[in-house]
Amino acid sequence: GAEGSWGSPPPPPPPPHGAMVDTGILRAGFILGVFMLLDLSKYWISQLFGTRAVWVLQQDVRALRHHVNNSSVSPRSAGHRHARERLLRDKERQLFELTTPSTRRALFYGHYLSVLKGICGFVISVTFWGEPLFSVKRTSVWPLGRWLAVPHGHEWEAGAVGVAPWLVLSAAASTAICDGVVGPAMEFAMKRLDRGSGGFLDLIGGRSPR
C-alpha cells in the first residue's frame, strides 16, 4: 500500500492509434496544400498575363527552328522547307507581339514558382525520410502497397506510405486539380463577380475590360 502510494507513477499510456493516423494525414494534407498553393499561383499568373500562350509559342518556335536548321536541302523538300520557314516567321512575329515586359516578368515568376516547388519537395523529403509519412489499411492500397513505401517497401509493414511516393503523387495531383478543377472554378466565380465591378480583373491583367 505505502510503497504503491509513494513509488514512481506508472508510465503514461501510449497514444491511441487513431491519433497517429490523424497526425500522418495532416502531414500528407499539408504537403498537398503547399503544392496546390504554388500551382494555383502559377495558374493565376498564366491566366492574368497570358503566359501559357507565350510558352506554347516558344516551344513551337524552338521545334520549327530545329526542323528548319536540320532539314536536308533537296528539290523534293524545298517546298516543304519554305513552308516551314514561313510558319516559323509567323510564329516568331506572334511571339514578339505577345512578349511584353509584364509577360516576361510573369514568366520569370512562374519559372521560380516551379523551382520553389522543387525546393519544397526536397526539404520535405529530407525532413520525413526514413519514416512512414502515414499508414492506411493494407487492403486499401493492394497491390501498390510496396510501391507506396519506396525505397523501404521490404522493411515497413504493408500500408505504410513513404514521403517520396507521396511527393510524386501530390505534385501530379496538385497540377491536375489546380489546372483542371480549382483554377477554372475560381476563374468562373471571379468572372461572375467581375461583371459588376467594371472589369477589375482585366485591368489587373493589363487587358482592356470586355
CSV table of C-alpha atoms in Angstrom, one decimal:
chain,number,residue,atom,x,y,z
A,1,GLY,CA,0.0,0.0,0.0
A,2,ALA,CA,2.5,2.6,1.1
A,3,GLU,CA,5.1,1.5,-1.4
A,4,GLY,CA,2.5,1.8,-4.2
A,5,SER,CA,1.4,5.2,-2.9
A,6,TRP,CA,4.9,6.7,-2.7
A,7,GLY,CA,6.6,4.9,-5.6
A,8,SER,CA,7.1,6.4,-9.1
A,9,PRO,CA,4.0,7.0,-11.1
A,10,PRO,CA,3.1,4.5,-13.8
A,11,PRO,CA,4.3,5.3,-17.3
A,12,PRO,CA,1.8,7.2,-19.5
A,13,PRO,CA,-0.3,5.1,-21.8
A,14,PRO,CA,0.9,5.1,-25.5
A,15,PRO,CA,-1.0,7.4,-27.8
A,16,PRO,CA,-4.0,5.8,-29.5
A,17,HIS,CA,-3.5,4.5,-33.0
A,18,GLY,CA,-6.1,7.0,-34.3
A,19,ALA,CA,-4.1,10.0,-33.1
A,20,MET,CA,-1.0,8.8,-35.1
A,21,VAL,CA,-3.1,8.3,-38.2
A,22,ASP,CA,-4.6,11.8,-37.8
A,23,THR,CA,-1.1,13.3,-37.5
A,24,GLY,CA,0.1,11.5,-40.6
A,25,ILE,CA,-2.9,12.5,-42.6
A,26,LEU,CA,-2.3,16.1,-41.5
A,27,ARG,CA,1.2,15.9,-42.7
A,28,ALA,CA,0.1,14.5,-46.1
A,29,GLY,CA,-2.5,17.1,-46.4
A,30,PHE,CA,0.0,19.9,-45.6
A,31,ILE,CA,2.3,18.7,-48.4
A,32,LEU,CA,-0.6,18.6,-50.9
A,33,GLY,CA,-1.8,22.0,-49.7
A,34,VAL,CA,1.7,23.6,-50.2
A,35,PHE,CA,1.9,22.2,-53.7
A,36,MET,CA,-1.6,23.4,-54.5
A,37,LEU,CA,-0.9,26.9,-53.3
A,38,LEU,CA,2.2,27.1,-55.6
A,39,ASP,CA,0.3,25.6,-58.5
A,40,LEU,CA,-2.7,27.9,-58.1
A,41,SER,CA,-0.3,30.9,-58.0
A,42,LYS,CA,1.2,29.7,-61.3
A,43,TYR,CA,-2.3,29.2,-62.8
A,44,TRP,CA,-3.4,32.7,-61.9
A,45,ILE,CA,-0.2,34.2,-63.3
A,46,SER,CA,-0.8,32.3,-66.5
A,47,GLN,CA,-4.4,33.5,-66.8
A,48,LEU,CA,-3.8,37.1,-65.9
A,49,PHE,CA,-0.8,37.6,-68.1
A,50,GLY,CA,-1.3,35.0,-70.9
A,51,THR,CA,2.0,33.2,-70.2
A,52,ARG,CA,0.6,29.8,-71.3
A,53,ALA,CA,0.1,31.1,-74.9
A,54,VAL,CA,3.7,32.5,-74.8
A,55,TRP,CA,5.1,29.3,-73.5
A,56,VAL,CA,3.3,27.3,-76.2
A,57,LEU,CA,4.7,29.6,-78.9
A,58,GLN,CA,8.2,29.4,-77.5
A,59,GLN,CA,8.0,25.6,-77.8
A,60,ASP,CA,6.7,25.8,-81.4
A,61,VAL,CA,9.4,28.3,-82.4
A,62,ARG,CA,12.1,26.1,-80.9
A,63,ALA,CA,10.8,23.0,-82.6
A,64,LEU,CA,10.5,24.8,-86.0
A,65,ARG,CA,13.9,26.3,-85.8
A,66,HIS,CA,15.4,22.8,-85.1
A,67,HIS,CA,13.5,21.4,-88.0
A,68,VAL,CA,14.5,24.1,-90.5
A,69,ASN,CA,18.1,24.1,-89.4
A,70,ASN,CA,18.5,20.3,-89.6
A,71,SER,CA,16.4,19.5,-92.7
A,72,SER,CA,18.2,18.5,-95.8
A,73,VAL,CA,18.0,20.7,-98.9
A,74,SER,CA,16.8,18.9,-102.0
A,75,PRO,CA,14.4,19.7,-104.8
A,76,ARG,CA,11.8,17.4,-103.3
A,77,SER,CA,12.0,19.0,-99.8
A,78,ALA,CA,12.5,22.6,-100.9
A,79,GLY,CA,8.8,23.4,-100.9
A,80,HIS,CA,8.2,21.8,-97.6
A,81,ARG,CA,11.2,23.7,-96.1
A,82,HIS,CA,9.9,27.1,-97.4
A,83,ALA,CA,6.5,26.4,-95.9
A,84,ARG,CA,8.2,25.7,-92.6
A,85,GLU,CA,10.2,28.9,-92.8
A,86,ARG,CA,7.1,30.9,-93.4
A,87,LEU,CA,5.4,29.3,-90.5
A,88,LEU,CA,8.4,29.9,-88.3
A,89,ARG,CA,8.4,33.7,-89.3
A,90,ASP,CA,4.6,33.8,-88.4
A,91,LYS,CA,5.2,32.2,-85.0
A,92,GLU,CA,8.2,34.5,-84.3
A,93,ARG,CA,6.1,37.5,-85.1
A,94,GLN,CA,3.2,36.3,-82.8
A,95,LEU,CA,5.7,35.6,-80.0
A,96,PHE,CA,7.3,39.1,-80.4
A,97,GLU,CA,3.8,40.7,-80.1
A,98,LEU,CA,2.9,38.7,-77.0
A,99,THR,CA,6.2,39.0,-75.2
A,100,THR,CA,5.7,42.3,-73.3
A,101,PRO,CA,7.6,43.4,-70.3
A,102,SER,CA,4.8,42.3,-68.0
A,103,THR,CA,4.7,38.9,-69.7
A,104,ARG,CA,8.4,38.5,-69.2
A,105,ARG,CA,8.1,39.2,-65.5
A,106,ALA,CA,5.2,36.8,-65.3
A,107,LEU,CA,7.2,34.1,-67.0
A,108,PHE,CA,10.1,34.8,-64.6
A,109,TYR,CA,7.7,34.4,-61.6
A,110,GLY,CA,6.2,31.2,-62.9
A,111,HIS,CA,9.6,29.7,-63.5
A,112,TYR,CA,10.7,30.4,-60.0
A,113,LEU,CA,7.5,29.1,-58.5
A,114,SER,CA,8.3,25.8,-60.2
A,115,VAL,CA,11.8,26.0,-58.7
A,116,LEU,CA,10.3,26.7,-55.3
A,117,LYS,CA,8.0,23.7,-55.7
A,118,GLY,CA,11.1,21.5,-56.3
A,119,ILE,CA,12.9,23.0,-53.3
A,120,CYS,CA,9.9,22.4,-51.0
A,121,GLY,CA,9.7,18.8,-52.2
A,122,PHE,CA,13.4,18.3,-51.4
A,123,VAL,CA,13.1,19.9,-47.9
A,124,ILE,CA,10.0,17.8,-47.1
A,125,SER,CA,11.7,14.6,-48.4
A,126,VAL,CA,14.8,15.2,-46.2
A,127,THR,CA,12.6,16.0,-43.2
A,128,PHE,CA,10.5,12.9,-43.3
A,129,TRP,CA,12.9,10.4,-44.9
A,130,GLY,CA,13.3,7.1,-43.2
A,131,GLU,CA,9.9,7.0,-41.5
A,132,PRO,CA,6.3,6.4,-42.8
A,133,LEU,CA,4.6,9.6,-43.6
A,134,PHE,CA,1.2,7.9,-42.7
A,135,SER,CA,-0.3,4.5,-42.7
A,136,VAL,CA,-3.6,3.1,-44.2
A,137,LYS,CA,-5.1,-0.3,-44.2
A,138,ARG,CA,-3.1,-2.7,-46.3
A,139,THR,CA,-6.2,-3.8,-48.2
A,140,SER,CA,-6.8,-0.1,-49.3
A,141,VAL,CA,-3.5,0.0,-51.2
A,142,TRP,CA,-3.2,-3.5,-52.5
A,143,PRO,CA,-1.4,-4.3,-54.9
A,144,LEU,CA,0.5,-1.0,-54.7
A,145,GLY,CA,1.5,-1.2,-51.0
A,146,ARG,CA,5.2,-1.9,-51.6
A,147,TRP,CA,5.4,0.8,-54.3
A,148,LEU,CA,3.9,3.4,-51.9
A,149,ALA,CA,6.7,2.6,-49.4
A,150,VAL,CA,9.6,3.0,-51.8
A,151,PRO,CA,12.5,2.7,-51.0
A,152,HIS,CA,11.5,1.0,-47.8
A,153,GLY,CA,9.0,-1.4,-49.3
A,154,HIS,CA,10.7,-4.5,-47.9
A,155,GLU,CA,11.3,-3.0,-44.4
A,156,TRP,CA,8.0,-1.4,-43.5
A,157,GLU,CA,4.6,-3.0,-42.9
A,158,ALA,CA,2.2,-3.1,-45.7
A,159,GLY,CA,0.0,0.0,-45.8
A,160,ALA,CA,2.8,2.4,-44.8
A,161,VAL,CA,3.2,5.3,-47.2
A,162,GLY,CA,6.7,6.9,-47.7
A,163,VAL,CA,7.4,10.5,-48.3
A,164,ALA,CA,8.9,10.0,-51.8
A,165,PRO,CA,5.9,8.3,-53.4
A,166,TRP,CA,3.6,10.8,-51.7
A,167,LEU,CA,5.6,13.7,-53.1
A,168,VAL,CA,5.3,12.3,-56.6
A,169,LEU,CA,1.5,11.7,-56.2
A,170,SER,CA,0.9,15.1,-54.6
A,171,ALA,CA,2.9,17.0,-57.2
A,172,ALA,CA,1.0,15.4,-60.1
A,173,ALA,CA,-2.4,15.6,-58.4
A,174,SER,CA,-1.9,19.2,-57.5
A,175,THR,CA,-1.1,20.2,-61.0
A,176,ALA,CA,-4.2,18.3,-62.4
A,177,ILE,CA,-6.5,19.6,-59.7
A,178,CYS,CA,-5.4,23.3,-59.9
A,179,ASP,CA,-5.3,23.4,-63.7
A,180,GLY,CA,-8.4,21.3,-64.4
A,181,VAL,CA,-10.8,21.9,-61.4
A,182,VAL,CA,-9.9,24.5,-58.8
A,183,GLY,CA,-8.4,27.1,-61.0
A,184,PRO,CA,-11.1,27.2,-63.7
A,185,ALA,CA,-13.8,27.1,-60.9
A,186,MET,CA,-12.2,30.1,-59.2
A,187,GLU,CA,-11.8,31.9,-62.5
A,188,PHE,CA,-15.5,31.3,-63.3
A,189,ALA,CA,-16.6,32.6,-59.9
A,190,MET,CA,-14.3,35.7,-60.2
A,191,LYS,CA,-15.6,36.5,-63.7
A,192,ARG,CA,-19.2,36.3,-62.4
A,193,LEU,CA,-18.2,38.8,-59.6
A,194,ASP,CA,-16.2,40.9,-62.0
A,195,ARG,CA,-19.2,41.6,-64.2
A,196,GLY,CA,-20.5,44.3,-61.8
A,197,SER,CA,-17.0,45.7,-60.9
A,198,GLY,CA,-16.1,47.4,-64.2
A,199,GLY,CA,-13.6,44.8,-65.4
A,200,PHE,CA,-11.3,44.9,-62.4
A,201,LEU,CA,-9.6,41.6,-63.2
A,202,ASP,CA,-9.0,42.7,-66.8
A,203,LEU,CA,-7.3,45.9,-65.6
A,204,ILE,CA,-5.1,43.8,-63.3
A,205,GLY,CA,-4.1,41.6,-66.2
A,206,GLY,CA,-3.2,44.5,-68.4
A,207,ARG,CA,-6.2,43.9,-70.7
A,208,SER,CA,-9.0,46.3,-71.6
A,209,PRO,CA,-12.3,45.5,-70.0
A,210,ARG,CA,-14.5,43.4,-72.2
